[in-house]
mmCIF file of C-alpha atoms in Angstrom:
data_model
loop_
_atom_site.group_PDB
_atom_site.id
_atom_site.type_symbol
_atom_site.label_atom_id
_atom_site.label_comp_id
_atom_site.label_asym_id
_atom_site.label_seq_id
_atom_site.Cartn_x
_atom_site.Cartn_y
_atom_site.Cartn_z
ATOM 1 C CA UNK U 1 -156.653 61.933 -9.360
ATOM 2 C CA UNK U 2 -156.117 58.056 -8.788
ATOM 3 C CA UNK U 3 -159.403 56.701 -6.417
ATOM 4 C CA UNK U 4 -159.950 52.326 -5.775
ATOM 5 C CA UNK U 5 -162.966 51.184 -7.210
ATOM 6 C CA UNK U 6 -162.131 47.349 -7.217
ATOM 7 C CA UNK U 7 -160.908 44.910 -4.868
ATOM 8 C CA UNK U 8 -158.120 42.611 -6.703
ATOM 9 C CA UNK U 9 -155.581 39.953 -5.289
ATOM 10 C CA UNK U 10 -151.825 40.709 -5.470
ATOM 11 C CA UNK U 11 -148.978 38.267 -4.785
ATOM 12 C CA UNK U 12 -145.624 39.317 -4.905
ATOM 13 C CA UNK U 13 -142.956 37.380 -6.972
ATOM 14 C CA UNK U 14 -141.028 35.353 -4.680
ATOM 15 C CA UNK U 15 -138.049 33.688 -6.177
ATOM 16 C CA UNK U 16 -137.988 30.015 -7.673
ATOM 17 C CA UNK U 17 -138.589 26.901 -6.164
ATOM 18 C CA UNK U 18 -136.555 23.854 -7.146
ATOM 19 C CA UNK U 19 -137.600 23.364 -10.580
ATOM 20 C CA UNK U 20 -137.512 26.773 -11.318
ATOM 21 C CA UNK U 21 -141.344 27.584 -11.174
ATOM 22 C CA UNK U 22 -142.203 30.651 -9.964
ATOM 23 C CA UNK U 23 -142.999 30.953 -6.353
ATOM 24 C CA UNK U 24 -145.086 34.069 -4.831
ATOM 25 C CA UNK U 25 -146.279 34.991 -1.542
ATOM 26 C CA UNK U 26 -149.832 34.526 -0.076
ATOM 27 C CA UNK U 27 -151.710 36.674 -2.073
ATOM 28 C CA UNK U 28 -153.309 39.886 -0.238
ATOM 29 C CA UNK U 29 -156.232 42.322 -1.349
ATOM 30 C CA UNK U 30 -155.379 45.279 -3.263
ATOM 31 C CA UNK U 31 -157.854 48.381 -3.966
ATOM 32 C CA UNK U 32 -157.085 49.626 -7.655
ATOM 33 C CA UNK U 33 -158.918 51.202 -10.365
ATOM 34 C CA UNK U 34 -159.422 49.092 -13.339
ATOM 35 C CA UNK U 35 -158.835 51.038 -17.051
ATOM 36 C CA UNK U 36 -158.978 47.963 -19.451
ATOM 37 C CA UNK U 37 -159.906 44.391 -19.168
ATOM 38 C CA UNK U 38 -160.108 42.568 -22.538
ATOM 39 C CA UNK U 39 -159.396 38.978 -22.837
ATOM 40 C CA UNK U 40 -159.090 36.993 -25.976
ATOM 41 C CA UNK U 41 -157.684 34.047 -27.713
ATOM 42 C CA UNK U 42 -156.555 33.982 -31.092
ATOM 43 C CA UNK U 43 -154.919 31.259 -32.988
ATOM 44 C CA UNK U 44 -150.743 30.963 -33.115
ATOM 45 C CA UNK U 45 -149.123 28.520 -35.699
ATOM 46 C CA UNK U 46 -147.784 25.383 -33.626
ATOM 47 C CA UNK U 47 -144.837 24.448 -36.344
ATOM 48 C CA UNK U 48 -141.949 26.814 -37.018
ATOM 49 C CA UNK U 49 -142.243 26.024 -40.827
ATOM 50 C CA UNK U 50 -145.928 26.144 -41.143
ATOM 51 C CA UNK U 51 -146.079 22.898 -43.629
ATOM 52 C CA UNK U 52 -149.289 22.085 -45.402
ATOM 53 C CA UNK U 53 -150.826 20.334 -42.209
ATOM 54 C CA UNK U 54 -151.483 24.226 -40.517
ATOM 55 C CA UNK U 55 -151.167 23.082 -36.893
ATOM 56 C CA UNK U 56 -152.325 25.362 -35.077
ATOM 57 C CA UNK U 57 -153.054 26.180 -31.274
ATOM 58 C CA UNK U 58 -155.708 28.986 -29.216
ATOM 59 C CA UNK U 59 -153.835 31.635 -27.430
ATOM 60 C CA UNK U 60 -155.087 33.424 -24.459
ATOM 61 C CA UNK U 61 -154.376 37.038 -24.860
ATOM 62 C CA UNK U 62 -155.282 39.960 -22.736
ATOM 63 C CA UNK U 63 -154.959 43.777 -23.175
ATOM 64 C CA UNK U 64 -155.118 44.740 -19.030
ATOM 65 C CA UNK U 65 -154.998 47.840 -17.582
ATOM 66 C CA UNK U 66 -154.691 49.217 -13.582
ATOM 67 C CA UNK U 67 -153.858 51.662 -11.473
ATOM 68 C CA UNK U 68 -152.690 50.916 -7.985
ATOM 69 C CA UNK U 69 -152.007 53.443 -5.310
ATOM 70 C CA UNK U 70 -148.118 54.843 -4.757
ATOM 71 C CA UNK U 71 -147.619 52.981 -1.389
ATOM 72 C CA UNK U 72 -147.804 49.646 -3.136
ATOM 73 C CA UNK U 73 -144.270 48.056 -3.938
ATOM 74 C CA UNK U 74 -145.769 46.135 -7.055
ATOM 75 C CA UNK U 75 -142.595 44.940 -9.558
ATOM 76 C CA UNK U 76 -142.603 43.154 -12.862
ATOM 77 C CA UNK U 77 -143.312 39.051 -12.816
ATOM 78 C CA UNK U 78 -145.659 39.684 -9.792
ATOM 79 C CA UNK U 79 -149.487 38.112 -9.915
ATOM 80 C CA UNK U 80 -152.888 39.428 -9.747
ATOM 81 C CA UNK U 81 -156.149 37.848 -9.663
ATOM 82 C CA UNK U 82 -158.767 39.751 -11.004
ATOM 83 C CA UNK U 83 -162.694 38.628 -11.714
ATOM 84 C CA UNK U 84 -160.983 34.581 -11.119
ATOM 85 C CA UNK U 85 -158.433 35.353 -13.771
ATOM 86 C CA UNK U 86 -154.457 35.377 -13.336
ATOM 87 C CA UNK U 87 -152.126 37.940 -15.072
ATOM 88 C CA UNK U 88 -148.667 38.690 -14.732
ATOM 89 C CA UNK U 89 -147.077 42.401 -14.376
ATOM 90 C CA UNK U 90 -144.945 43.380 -17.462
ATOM 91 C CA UNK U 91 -144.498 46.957 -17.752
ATOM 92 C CA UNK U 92 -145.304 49.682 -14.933
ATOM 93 C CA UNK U 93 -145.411 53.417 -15.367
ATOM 94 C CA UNK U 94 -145.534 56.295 -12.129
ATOM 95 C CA UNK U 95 -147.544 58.654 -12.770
ATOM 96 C CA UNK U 96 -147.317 62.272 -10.725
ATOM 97 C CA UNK U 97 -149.449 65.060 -9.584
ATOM 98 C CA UNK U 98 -148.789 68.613 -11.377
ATOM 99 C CA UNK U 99 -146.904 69.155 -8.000
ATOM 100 C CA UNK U 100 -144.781 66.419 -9.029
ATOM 101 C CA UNK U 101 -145.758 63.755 -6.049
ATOM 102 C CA UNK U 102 -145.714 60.083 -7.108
ATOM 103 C CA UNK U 103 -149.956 59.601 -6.860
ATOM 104 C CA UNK U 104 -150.523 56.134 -8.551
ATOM 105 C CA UNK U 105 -148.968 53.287 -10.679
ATOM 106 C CA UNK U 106 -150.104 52.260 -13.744
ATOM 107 C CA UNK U 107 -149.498 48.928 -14.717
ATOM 108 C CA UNK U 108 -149.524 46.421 -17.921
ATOM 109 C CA UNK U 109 -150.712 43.112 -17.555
ATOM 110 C CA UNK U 110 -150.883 39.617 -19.750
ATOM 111 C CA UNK U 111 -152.951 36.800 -19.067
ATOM 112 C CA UNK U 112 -151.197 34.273 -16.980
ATOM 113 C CA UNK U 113 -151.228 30.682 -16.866
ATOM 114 C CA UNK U 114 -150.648 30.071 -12.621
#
């Protein structure tokens, strides 16, 4: 059974504006239950071929978890600020009552740079 404990910021994906960055609506509060918030960064290679010089570059990455009621018409690319942080939607998953009613959304998120 799906209850809010947290208060997050949602804006909804937009469209583009005219050089193509990603525009979104004024964002709105959200109540949603929060199941994993880990943020990291880790170090990516820079160069493709990895040469003696090892250039390398910090990564933010972010294992994020929520669950957001049924009414809410959340879709992937959309934005939510949580504890001053930005991520980005990338997967979502409904998840149903044993009487088969759609009761909450559970949702993927990466750390976004917005």
């Amino acid at each position: 059974m799906y209850r809010p404990n947290q208060t997050v910021k949602w804006s909804k994906r937009i469209g583009r504006d005219v050089y193509n960055r990603t525009s979104f609506a004024k964002a709105i509060d959200i109540g949603c239950a929060i199941v994993t918030l880990q943020r990291s960064s880790q170090q990516t290679t820079v160069r493709a071929d990895s040469s003696g010089s090892r250039g390398a570059a910090d990564e933010v990455v972010a294992k994020t978890k929520i669950l957001v009621g049924a009414t809410a018409r959340i879709s992937r690319g959309d934005l939510f600020l949580i504890n001053d942080e930005n991520y980005t939607v990338i997967n979502l998953h409904p998840r149903f009552t044993v009487h088969g009613k759609h009761d909450h959304t559970e949702i993927d998120l990466e750390a976004a740079i917005a």
